[in-house]
mmCIF file of C-alpha atoms in Angstrom:
data_model
loop_
_atom_site.group_PDB
_atom_site.id
_atom_site.type_symbol
_atom_site.label_atom_id
_atom_site.label_comp_id
_atom_site.label_asym_id
_atom_site.label_seq_id
_atom_site.Cartn_x
_atom_site.Cartn_y
_atom_site.Cartn_z
ATOM 1 C CA MET A 1 0.000 0.000 0.000
ATOM 2 C CA ILE A 2 0.974 3.638 -0.275
ATOM 3 C CA VAL A 3 1.805 4.925 3.172
ATOM 4 C CA GLY A 4 1.030 8.509 4.051
ATOM 5 C CA GLU A 5 1.639 10.614 7.127
ATOM 6 C CA ARG A 6 -0.575 13.496 8.129
ATOM 7 C CA LYS A 7 1.015 16.917 7.936
ATOM 8 C CA THR A 8 1.181 18.827 11.188
ATOM 9 C CA PHE A 9 -2.029 20.529 12.202
ATOM 10 C CA GLU A 10 -0.249 23.875 11.999
ATOM 11 C CA GLN A 11 0.689 23.275 8.350
ATOM 12 C CA ILE A 12 -2.846 22.209 7.485
ATOM 13 C CA TRP A 13 -4.406 25.145 9.317
ATOM 14 C CA ASP A 14 -2.070 27.586 7.548
ATOM 15 C CA SER A 15 -3.129 26.202 4.186
ATOM 16 C CA ILE A 16 -6.868 26.617 4.762
ATOM 17 C CA LYS A 17 -7.282 29.423 7.297
ATOM 18 C CA ASP A 18 -8.039 32.079 4.677
ATOM 19 C CA LEU A 19 -10.731 30.050 2.944
ATOM 20 C CA LYS A 20 -14.451 30.298 3.539
ATOM 21 C CA SER A 21 -15.295 26.639 3.040
ATOM 22 C CA VAL A 22 -13.335 23.407 2.781
ATOM 23 C CA LEU A 23 -14.371 19.837 2.097
ATOM 24 C CA VAL A 24 -12.123 17.382 3.929
ATOM 25 C CA LEU A 25 -11.978 14.464 1.508
ATOM 26 C CA GLY A 26 -10.721 11.090 2.652
ATOM 27 C CA CYS A 27 -9.522 8.191 0.565
ATOM 28 C CA GLY A 28 -10.791 4.772 1.581
ATOM 29 C CA THR A 29 -7.972 2.623 0.285
ATOM 30 C CA CYS A 30 -4.224 2.756 1.090
ATOM 31 C CA VAL A 31 -4.193 5.768 3.411
ATOM 32 C CA ALA A 32 -7.239 4.422 5.241
ATOM 33 C CA VAL A 33 -5.322 1.216 5.989
ATOM 34 C CA CYS A 34 -2.306 3.126 7.263
ATOM 35 C CA GLN A 35 -4.690 5.250 9.334
ATOM 36 C CA ALA A 36 -3.650 8.558 7.854
ATOM 37 C CA GLY A 37 -6.466 9.606 5.534
ATOM 38 C CA GLY A 38 -9.501 7.339 5.837
ATOM 39 C CA GLU A 39 -13.006 8.128 7.055
ATOM 40 C CA LYS A 40 -11.987 8.196 10.718
ATOM 41 C CA GLU A 41 -9.051 10.493 10.127
ATOM 42 C CA VAL A 42 -11.338 12.786 8.120
ATOM 43 C CA GLY A 43 -13.615 12.972 11.169
ATOM 44 C CA LEU A 44 -10.705 13.787 13.453
ATOM 45 C CA LEU A 45 -9.215 16.455 11.211
ATOM 46 C CA ALA A 46 -12.599 18.045 10.533
ATOM 47 C CA ALA A 47 -13.335 18.153 14.279
ATOM 48 C CA GLU A 48 -9.966 19.771 14.919
ATOM 49 C CA LEU A 49 -10.508 22.323 12.170
ATOM 50 C CA ARG A 50 -14.004 23.187 13.400
ATOM 51 C CA MET A 51 -12.734 23.739 16.926
ATOM 52 C CA LYS A 52 -9.711 25.729 15.762
ATOM 53 C CA SER A 53 -11.762 27.999 13.501
ATOM 54 C CA GLN A 54 -14.199 28.634 16.320
ATOM 55 C CA LEU A 55 -11.416 29.502 18.735
ATOM 56 C CA ALA A 56 -9.740 31.695 16.114
ATOM 57 C CA GLY A 57 -13.022 33.517 15.593
ATOM 58 C CA VAL A 58 -13.217 32.788 11.883
ATOM 59 C CA THR A 59 -16.077 31.156 10.040
ATOM 60 C CA ILE A 60 -14.995 28.302 7.826
ATOM 61 C CA LYS A 61 -17.544 25.803 6.626
ATOM 62 C CA ILE A 62 -15.920 22.404 7.121
ATOM 63 C CA GLY A 63 -17.434 19.443 5.295
ATOM 64 C CA GLU A 64 -16.536 15.769 5.485
ATOM 65 C CA ALA A 65 -16.615 13.046 2.847
ATOM 66 C CA THR A 66 -14.667 9.919 1.997
ATOM 67 C CA ILE A 67 -14.594 8.141 -1.327
ATOM 68 C CA GLU A 68 -13.359 4.662 -2.113
ATOM 69 C CA ARG A 69 -10.278 5.887 -3.973
ATOM 70 C CA GLN A 70 -9.049 9.243 -5.177
ATOM 71 C CA CYS A 71 -6.909 7.683 -7.913
ATOM 72 C CA ASP A 72 -9.920 6.489 -9.948
ATOM 73 C CA ARG A 73 -12.120 8.979 -11.745
ATOM 74 C CA GLU A 74 -15.451 7.230 -11.241
ATOM 75 C CA PHE A 75 -15.335 7.428 -7.455
ATOM 76 C CA PHE A 76 -15.456 11.215 -7.605
ATOM 77 C CA ASP A 77 -18.998 11.045 -9.048
ATOM 78 C CA ALA A 78 -20.340 10.492 -5.538
ATOM 79 C CA ILE A 79 -19.047 13.836 -4.258
ATOM 80 C CA LYS A 80 -19.035 16.014 -7.383
ATOM 81 C CA ASP A 81 -22.243 17.869 -6.463
ATOM 82 C CA LYS A 82 -21.298 18.191 -2.810
ATOM 83 C CA ALA A 83 -17.864 19.536 -3.761
ATOM 84 C CA LYS A 84 -19.494 22.469 -5.597
ATOM 85 C CA GLU A 85 -20.635 23.846 -2.247
ATOM 86 C CA TYR A 86 -17.023 24.346 -1.150
ATOM 87 C CA GLU A 87 -14.160 26.618 -2.109
ATOM 88 C CA ALA A 88 -11.475 23.962 -1.883
ATOM 89 C CA ILE A 89 -10.836 20.294 -1.201
ATOM 90 C CA LEU A 90 -8.526 19.304 1.608
ATOM 91 C CA SER A 91 -7.487 15.938 0.257
ATOM 92 C CA MET A 92 -6.320 13.262 2.659
ATOM 93 C CA ALA A 93 -5.162 11.008 -0.184
ATOM 94 C CA CYS A 94 -1.626 10.301 -1.359
ATOM 95 C CA GLY A 95 0.026 12.667 -3.827
ATOM 96 C CA ALA A 96 -1.579 10.847 -6.754
ATOM 97 C CA GLY A 97 -5.022 11.281 -5.233
ATOM 98 C CA VAL A 98 -4.506 14.973 -4.512
ATOM 99 C CA GLN A 99 -3.472 15.563 -8.123
ATOM 100 C CA TYR A 100 -6.334 13.544 -9.550
ATOM 101 C CA CYS A 101 -8.722 15.377 -7.284
ATOM 102 C CA ALA A 102 -7.474 18.705 -8.717
ATOM 103 C CA GLU A 103 -7.785 17.322 -12.237
ATOM 104 C CA VAL A 104 -11.234 15.774 -11.936
ATOM 105 C CA LEU A 105 -12.735 18.684 -10.012
ATOM 106 C CA GLU A 106 -10.902 21.408 -11.959
ATOM 107 C CA PRO A 107 -10.743 24.378 -11.376
ATOM 108 C CA MET A 108 -11.354 23.676 -7.686
ATOM 109 C CA ARG A 109 -8.295 23.884 -5.439
ATOM 110 C CA SER A 110 -7.010 20.619 -4.036
ATOM 111 C CA ILE A 111 -4.865 20.999 -0.904
ATOM 112 C CA PRO A 112 -2.849 18.078 0.482
ATOM 113 C CA ALA A 113 -3.303 17.132 4.138
ATOM 114 C CA LEU A 114 -0.807 14.276 3.996
ATOM 115 C CA ASP A 115 2.806 13.775 3.080
ATOM 116 C CA THR A 116 3.114 10.667 0.925
ATOM 117 C CA ARG A 117 5.899 8.548 2.352
ATOM 118 C CA PHE A 118 6.402 5.259 0.527
ATOM 119 C CA ILE A 119 5.073 1.947 -0.760
ATOM 120 C CA GLY A 120 5.208 -0.328 2.206
ATOM 121 C CA VAL A 121 3.791 -2.972 4.486
ATOM 122 C CA THR A 122 2.269 -3.086 7.949
ATOM 123 C CA GLU A 123 5.007 -4.580 10.129
ATOM 124 C CA ALA A 124 2.954 -4.258 13.291
ATOM 125 C CA GLN A 125 -0.090 -2.347 14.445
ATOM 126 C CA GLY A 126 0.706 1.309 13.834
ATOM 127 C CA ASN A 127 4.079 0.489 12.322
ATOM 128 C CA TRP A 128 4.637 0.728 8.574
ATOM 129 C CA ALA A 129 7.848 0.144 6.673
ATOM 130 C CA GLU A 130 8.994 0.773 3.132
ATOM 131 C CA ARG A 131 9.433 -2.241 0.880
ATOM 132 C CA CYS A 132 9.322 -1.029 -2.717
ATOM 133 C CA ARG A 133 10.770 1.896 -4.640
ATOM 134 C CA ALA A 134 8.642 1.229 -7.736
ATOM 135 C CA CYS A 135 11.823 1.025 -9.834
ATOM 136 C CA GLY A 136 9.961 -0.661 -12.676
ATOM 137 C CA ASN A 137 12.469 -3.492 -13.014
ATOM 138 C CA CYS A 138 11.859 -6.021 -10.257
ATOM 139 C CA VAL A 139 14.828 -8.155 -9.211
ATOM 140 C CA LEU A 140 13.308 -9.747 -6.095
ATOM 141 C CA ALA A 141 13.514 -13.265 -7.567
ATOM 142 C CA ASP A 142 17.300 -13.055 -7.498
ATOM 143 C CA TYR A 143 17.556 -11.640 -3.995
ATOM 144 C CA GLY A 144 15.396 -13.996 -1.979
ATOM 145 C CA GLY A 145 12.473 -11.599 -1.908
ATOM 146 C CA ILE A 146 14.408 -8.760 -0.262
ATOM 147 C CA CYS A 147 14.730 -5.594 -2.284
ATOM 148 C CA PRO A 148 18.249 -4.173 -2.254
ATOM 149 C CA MET A 149 16.975 -1.080 -4.066
ATOM 150 C CA THR A 150 14.769 -0.251 -1.081
ATOM 151 C CA ILE A 151 16.400 -1.798 1.964
ATOM 152 C CA CYS A 152 20.018 -0.939 1.111
ATOM 153 C CA ALA A 153 20.762 2.712 1.871
ATOM 154 C CA LYS A 154 22.861 2.884 -1.320
ATOM 155 C CA SER A 155 20.474 0.737 -3.399
ATOM 156 C CA LEU A 156 23.389 -1.538 -4.291
ATOM 157 C CA VAL A 157 22.476 -4.465 -6.545
ATOM 158 C CA ASN A 158 25.822 -6.230 -5.982
ATOM 159 C CA GLY A 159 26.460 -5.629 -2.287
ATOM 160 C CA PRO A 160 27.317 -5.479 0.501
ATOM 161 C CA CYS A 161 29.538 -2.432 0.717
ATOM 162 C CA GLY A 162 32.313 -1.902 3.266
ATOM 163 C CA GLY A 163 29.927 -0.145 5.621
ATOM 164 C CA SER A 164 28.136 -3.332 6.636
ATOM 165 C CA LYS A 165 28.952 -4.218 10.237
ATOM 166 C CA ASN A 166 27.340 -6.856 12.459
ATOM 167 C CA GLY A 167 24.357 -6.983 10.148
ATOM 168 C CA LYS A 168 23.738 -3.264 10.412
ATOM 169 C CA CYS A 169 24.194 -0.413 7.962
ATOM 170 C CA GLU A 170 26.772 2.334 8.386
ATOM 171 C CA ALA A 171 24.078 4.883 7.556
ATOM 172 C CA SER A 172 22.225 4.036 10.765
ATOM 173 C CA GLN A 173 22.602 1.385 13.405
ATOM 174 C CA GLU A 174 18.830 1.028 13.362
ATOM 175 C CA LYS A 175 18.910 -0.117 9.746
ATOM 176 C CA ASP A 176 19.606 -3.714 8.823
ATOM 177 C CA CYS A 177 22.155 -4.310 6.094
ATOM 178 C CA ALA A 178 20.027 -5.444 3.148
ATOM 179 C CA TRP A 179 22.817 -7.693 1.960
ATOM 180 C CA VAL A 180 23.071 -9.563 5.233
ATOM 181 C CA LEU A 181 19.314 -10.092 5.094
ATOM 182 C CA ILE A 182 19.616 -11.318 1.511
ATOM 183 C CA TYR A 183 22.483 -13.673 2.435
ATOM 184 C CA ASN A 184 20.539 -15.149 5.352
ATOM 185 C CA ARG A 185 17.374 -15.579 3.303
ATOM 186 C CA LEU A 186 19.208 -17.284 0.418
ATOM 187 C CA LYS A 187 20.960 -19.538 2.933
ATOM 188 C CA LYS A 188 17.582 -20.648 4.293
ATOM 189 C CA GLN A 189 16.476 -21.319 0.736
ATOM 190 C CA ASN A 190 19.680 -23.294 -0.015
ATOM 191 C CA ARG A 191 20.401 -20.852 -2.806
ATOM 192 C CA LEU A 192 23.659 -19.270 -1.652
ATOM 193 C CA VAL A 193 25.219 -20.389 -4.905
ATOM 194 C CA ASP A 194 23.009 -17.837 -6.638
ATOM 195 C CA LEU A 195 25.095 -15.097 -5.079
ATOM 196 C CA ASN A 196 27.928 -16.118 -7.411
ATOM 197 C CA LYS A 197 25.882 -14.895 -10.309
ATOM 198 C CA VAL A 198 26.868 -11.521 -11.634
ATOM 199 C CA LEU A 199 23.640 -9.804 -12.354
ATOM 200 C CA THR A 200 23.200 -7.795 -15.458
ATOM 201 C CA VAL A 201 22.928 -4.066 -15.277
ATOM 202 C CA LYS A 202 19.560 -2.984 -14.031
ATOM 203 C CA ASP A 203 17.383 -1.232 -16.547
ATOM 204 C CA TYR A 204 17.016 2.208 -15.073
ATOM 205 C CA SER A 205 15.296 3.582 -18.157
ATOM 206 C CA LYS A 206 11.931 2.713 -16.640
ATOM 207 C CA GLN A 207 12.576 5.184 -13.874
ATOM 208 C CA THR A 208 12.021 8.188 -16.112
ATOM 209 C CA HIS A 209 9.147 10.375 -15.016
ATOM 210 C CA PRO A 210 6.260 10.560 -15.365
ATOM 211 C CA GLY A 211 5.786 6.815 -15.630
ATOM 212 C CA ARG A 212 3.005 5.318 -17.675
ATOM 213 C CA TYR A 213 1.818 1.757 -18.070
ATOM 214 C CA ILE A 214 -0.586 0.682 -20.764
ATOM 215 C CA ASN A 215 -2.255 -2.708 -20.871
ATOM 216 C CA GLU A 216 -3.775 -2.916 -24.328
ATOM 217 C CA VAL A 217 -6.164 -5.687 -23.334
ATOM 218 C CA TYR A 218 -8.060 -3.258 -21.197
ATOM 219 C CA LEU A 219 -7.990 -0.241 -23.476
ATOM 220 C CA LYS A 220 -11.340 0.890 -24.780
ATOM 221 C CA PRO A 221 -11.931 -1.157 -27.939
ATOM 222 C CA ARG A 222 -12.089 0.642 -31.255
ATOM 223 C CA MET A 223 -13.328 -0.431 -34.695
ATOM 224 C CA GLU A 224 -10.495 -1.621 -36.888
ATOM 225 C CA GLU A 225 -9.869 0.658 -39.821
ATOM 226 C CA LYS A 226 -10.580 -0.976 -43.172
ATOM 227 C CA SER A 227 -7.535 -1.120 -45.430
ATOM 228 C CA ALA A 228 -7.706 1.081 -48.511
ATOM 229 C CA GLN A 229 -9.031 -0.815 -51.515
ATOM 230 C CA MET B 1 -20.639 38.996 39.416
ATOM 231 C CA GLU B 2 -21.090 35.719 41.190
ATOM 232 C CA ASN B 3 -19.468 32.789 39.460
ATOM 233 C CA THR B 4 -22.262 30.376 38.631
ATOM 234 C CA PHE B 5 -20.224 28.165 36.360
ATOM 235 C CA GLU B 6 -21.020 24.510 36.876
ATOM 236 C CA PRO B 7 -18.847 22.343 34.655
ATOM 237 C CA LYS B 8 -20.161 19.523 32.568
ATOM 238 C CA VAL B 9 -17.876 16.509 32.982
ATOM 239 C CA VAL B 10 -18.232 13.442 30.791
ATOM 240 C CA ALA B 11 -16.876 10.117 32.017
ATOM 241 C CA PHE B 12 -16.429 7.198 29.637
ATOM 242 C CA CYS B 13 -16.503 4.206 31.971
ATOM 243 C CA CYS B 14 -15.985 0.545 31.282
ATOM 244 C CA HIS B 15 -18.814 -1.735 32.365
ATOM 245 C CA TYR B 16 -16.615 -4.188 34.220
ATOM 246 C CA CYS B 17 -14.524 -1.896 36.383
ATOM 247 C CA ALA B 18 -15.053 1.847 36.555
ATOM 248 C CA TYR B 19 -18.821 1.689 36.024
ATOM 249 C CA SER B 20 -19.080 -0.948 38.750
ATOM 250 C CA ALA B 21 -16.945 1.288 40.953
ATOM 251 C CA ALA B 22 -19.352 4.169 40.286
ATOM 252 C CA ASP B 23 -22.247 1.881 41.136
ATOM 253 C CA LEU B 24 -20.514 0.790 44.322
ATOM 254 C CA ALA B 25 -19.859 4.423 45.217
ATOM 255 C CA GLY B 26 -23.618 4.908 45.101
ATOM 256 C CA SER B 27 -24.264 1.809 47.212
ATOM 257 C CA MET B 28 -21.714 2.999 49.727
ATOM 258 C CA ARG B 29 -23.318 6.443 49.728
ATOM 259 C CA LEU B 30 -20.025 8.020 48.853
ATOM 260 C CA GLU B 31 -20.479 11.584 47.824
ATOM 261 C CA TYR B 32 -18.977 12.666 44.510
ATOM 262 C CA SER B 33 -19.432 15.547 42.132
ATOM 263 C CA PRO B 34 -22.882 15.631 40.520
ATOM 264 C CA ASN B 35 -21.364 17.320 37.454
ATOM 265 C CA VAL B 36 -20.245 13.982 36.055
ATOM 266 C CA ARG B 37 -22.256 12.348 33.279
ATOM 267 C CA ILE B 38 -21.329 8.726 32.788
ATOM 268 C CA VAL B 39 -21.230 7.019 29.413
ATOM 269 C CA ARG B 40 -21.062 3.286 29.962
ATOM 270 C CA LEU B 41 -19.057 1.205 27.525
ATOM 271 C CA MET B 42 -18.478 -2.522 27.406
ATOM 272 C CA CYS B 43 -14.765 -1.744 27.347
ATOM 273 C CA THR B 44 -12.808 1.504 27.222
ATOM 274 C CA GLY B 45 -11.020 -0.047 24.247
ATOM 275 C CA LYS B 46 -14.084 1.118 22.332
ATOM 276 C CA VAL B 47 -13.275 4.758 23.080
ATOM 277 C CA ASP B 48 -12.053 6.486 19.977
ATOM 278 C CA THR B 49 -10.119 9.736 19.803
ATOM 279 C CA LEU B 50 -13.043 11.068 17.796
ATOM 280 C CA HIS B 51 -15.483 10.395 20.682
ATOM 281 C CA LEU B 52 -13.260 12.410 22.994
ATOM 282 C CA LEU B 53 -12.973 15.330 20.580
ATOM 283 C CA LYS B 54 -16.724 15.261 19.908
ATOM 284 C CA ALA B 55 -17.424 15.484 23.633
ATOM 285 C CA PHE B 56 -15.465 18.721 23.771
ATOM 286 C CA GLU B 57 -16.957 19.941 20.506
ATOM 287 C CA ASP B 58 -20.403 19.398 21.995
ATOM 288 C CA GLY B 59 -19.547 21.457 25.054
ATOM 289 C CA ALA B 60 -18.017 19.221 27.717
ATOM 290 C CA ASP B 61 -15.773 21.170 30.092
ATOM 291 C CA ALA B 62 -13.784 18.108 31.097
ATOM 292 C CA VAL B 63 -13.727 14.492 30.014
ATOM 293 C CA PHE B 64 -12.222 11.435 31.582
ATOM 294 C CA VAL B 65 -11.900 7.849 30.529
ATOM 295 C CA ALA B 66 -11.992 5.309 33.341
ATOM 296 C CA GLY B 67 -10.945 1.789 32.513
ATOM 297 C CA CYS B 68 -9.787 -1.251 34.423
ATOM 298 C CA GLU B 69 -6.483 -1.398 36.208
ATOM 299 C CA GLU B 70 -3.532 -2.476 34.117
ATOM 300 C CA GLY B 71 -3.605 -6.224 33.614
ATOM 301 C CA SER B 72 -7.229 -6.690 34.629
ATOM 302 C CA CYS B 73 -9.069 -5.634 31.475
ATOM 303 C CA HIS B 74 -11.911 -8.012 30.713
ATOM 304 C CA PHE B 75 -10.850 -7.828 27.077
ATOM 305 C CA GLN B 76 -7.127 -8.177 27.790
ATOM 306 C CA GLU B 77 -5.828 -4.759 26.788
ATOM 307 C CA GLY B 78 -8.726 -2.472 25.903
ATOM 308 C CA ASN B 79 -7.786 -0.156 28.755
ATOM 309 C CA LEU B 80 -4.259 0.194 27.379
ATOM 310 C CA PHE B 81 -5.618 1.103 23.947
ATOM 311 C CA ALA B 82 -7.861 3.660 25.624
ATOM 312 C CA ARG B 83 -4.865 5.213 27.326
ATOM 313 C CA GLN B 84 -3.153 5.640 23.955
ATOM 314 C CA LYS B 85 -6.290 7.252 22.538
ATOM 315 C CA VAL B 86 -6.374 9.676 25.456
ATOM 316 C CA ILE B 87 -2.737 10.607 24.836
ATOM 317 C CA GLU B 88 -3.512 11.231 21.159
ATOM 318 C CA ALA B 89 -6.628 13.250 21.937
ATOM 319 C CA LYS B 90 -4.654 15.377 24.412
ATOM 320 C CA LYS B 91 -2.168 16.145 21.641
ATOM 321 C CA LEU B 92 -4.935 17.103 19.213
ATOM 322 C CA LEU B 93 -6.657 19.292 21.818
ATOM 323 C CA LYS B 94 -3.392 21.115 22.441
ATOM 324 C CA GLU B 95 -2.977 21.672 18.695
ATOM 325 C CA VAL B 96 -6.310 23.423 18.427
ATOM 326 C CA GLY B 97 -5.820 25.467 21.577
ATOM 327 C CA ILE B 98 -7.833 23.603 24.232
ATOM 328 C CA GLU B 99 -6.077 22.760 27.507
ATOM 329 C CA PRO B 100 -5.133 19.049 27.411
ATOM 330 C CA GLU B 101 -5.600 18.942 31.208
ATOM 331 C CA ARG B 102 -9.327 18.886 30.550
ATOM 332 C CA LEU B 103 -8.901 15.259 29.529
ATOM 333 C CA GLU B 104 -7.543 12.421 31.653
ATOM 334 C CA MET B 105 -7.283 8.648 31.834
ATOM 335 C CA TYR B 106 -7.914 6.730 35.047
ATOM 336 C CA HIS B 107 -7.550 3.061 35.886
ATOM 337 C CA ILE B 108 -10.142 2.111 38.478
ATOM 338 C CA ALA B 109 -10.864 -1.359 39.836
ATOM 339 C CA ALA B 110 -14.505 -2.409 40.318
ATOM 340 C CA SER B 111 -13.923 -2.430 44.060
ATOM 341 C CA ASN B 112 -12.339 1.013 44.182
ATOM 342 C CA SER B 113 -15.351 3.265 44.572
ATOM 343 C CA VAL B 114 -13.235 5.739 46.524
ATOM 344 C CA LEU B 115 -10.949 6.253 43.553
ATOM 345 C CA PHE B 116 -13.920 6.762 41.250
ATOM 346 C CA ALA B 117 -15.309 9.430 43.542
ATOM 347 C CA LYS B 118 -11.864 11.008 43.716
ATOM 348 C CA ALA B 119 -11.523 11.028 39.912
ATOM 349 C CA ALA B 120 -14.955 12.609 39.516
ATOM 350 C CA ASP B 121 -14.132 15.317 42.054
ATOM 351 C CA GLU B 122 -10.664 15.901 40.620
ATOM 352 C CA MET B 123 -11.914 16.427 37.060
ATOM 353 C CA THR B 124 -14.723 18.697 38.225
ATOM 354 C CA GLU B 125 -12.200 20.690 40.231
ATOM 355 C CA ARG B 126 -9.906 20.958 37.204
ATOM 356 C CA ALA B 127 -12.781 22.233 35.076
ATOM 357 C CA HIS B 128 -13.610 24.792 37.782
ATOM 358 C CA LYS B 129 -10.019 26.008 37.759
ATOM 359 C CA LEU B 130 -9.714 26.122 33.966
ATOM 360 C CA GLY B 131 -13.135 27.696 33.488
ATOM 361 C CA PRO B 132 -15.668 26.846 30.805
ATOM 362 C CA ASN B 133 -14.664 25.010 27.644
ATOM 363 C CA PRO B 134 -13.147 27.779 25.453
ATOM 364 C CA LEU B 135 -15.331 26.644 22.563
ATOM 365 C CA LYS B 136 -18.324 27.913 24.532
ATOM 366 C CA THR B 137 -16.785 31.248 25.454
ATOM 367 C CA GLN B 138 -14.665 32.179 22.434
ATOM 368 C CA GLY B 139 -15.649 32.843 18.855
ATOM 369 C CA LYS B 140 -18.989 32.053 17.342
ATOM 370 C CA SER B 141 -20.945 28.923 17.802
ATOM 371 C CA ILE B 142 -20.645 26.393 14.987
#
């Protein structure tokens, strides 16, 4: 999932304090799971904003809504009419959702309430960790299911470097050395011999931005053009 | 002008411990502040940060959550979750400009009616000292 972290209340308040009305819009998918921008967090932020505006003596109409996803156009249909009653959207989605919100509801302002952190997993309740850099060229099969691009501070694909000590990374003692993890995993899989392989250069060309992926099977079908007689 | 402020204190109490303690306080004819309104829950683990904020938004002058003592929650650790929610709600209250002291967490055993009465009096006293919920006295009503 995409993991987000709510901006500080001060930052959010500064971004909306001069507006007359704001719709706090949650996203019910990734950021709801990482408890940063789902329906409950919308309720909390809206309650905070209502109280703050009252204490500051300003009148801001604060609305609440949550849609299934802010990265799919059709889900906006449910709030399109409601959104017209507001001056701006305070989106609690990831960066993709905030941008799509601005695009779908153009020219309405879309203000981010979260900082998008990474693609990650839930390691424990309330504890999320990065696992994927979306490099577009997955090499996990070779590395025992541990991503050196993400877990290694230097993203080395033929590690470890000289900074690996007692299984930890020189960048931080709190970080595991990805290459020690990879070694241990491959050992458990009886695949240490695979480490002798020299892997080919990673294809970094897929990391150009903005990325796009097209699956022709799912494109809207069109009539085939008849060849000229 | 004479101060006629009588605070409204909301207490979220767990059925198994704090609510029983409140009940026992009544049976024992212990006197405690009449300003306290009790909301009974099956477990304080059900308390959400949003419930706490809403209580203040709706005009409570002080709120407290009273769960079981550590290690004796009927649902294992609901009281510990509640404590974390109270800590979070205190942080959010501070962010918006409401004194976090208006909110507190207590751990009260079913047999400890004295502690329940003490908690009720303490929170009422705090609200007296802090004055009315600033949402009621500052700015416009929502």
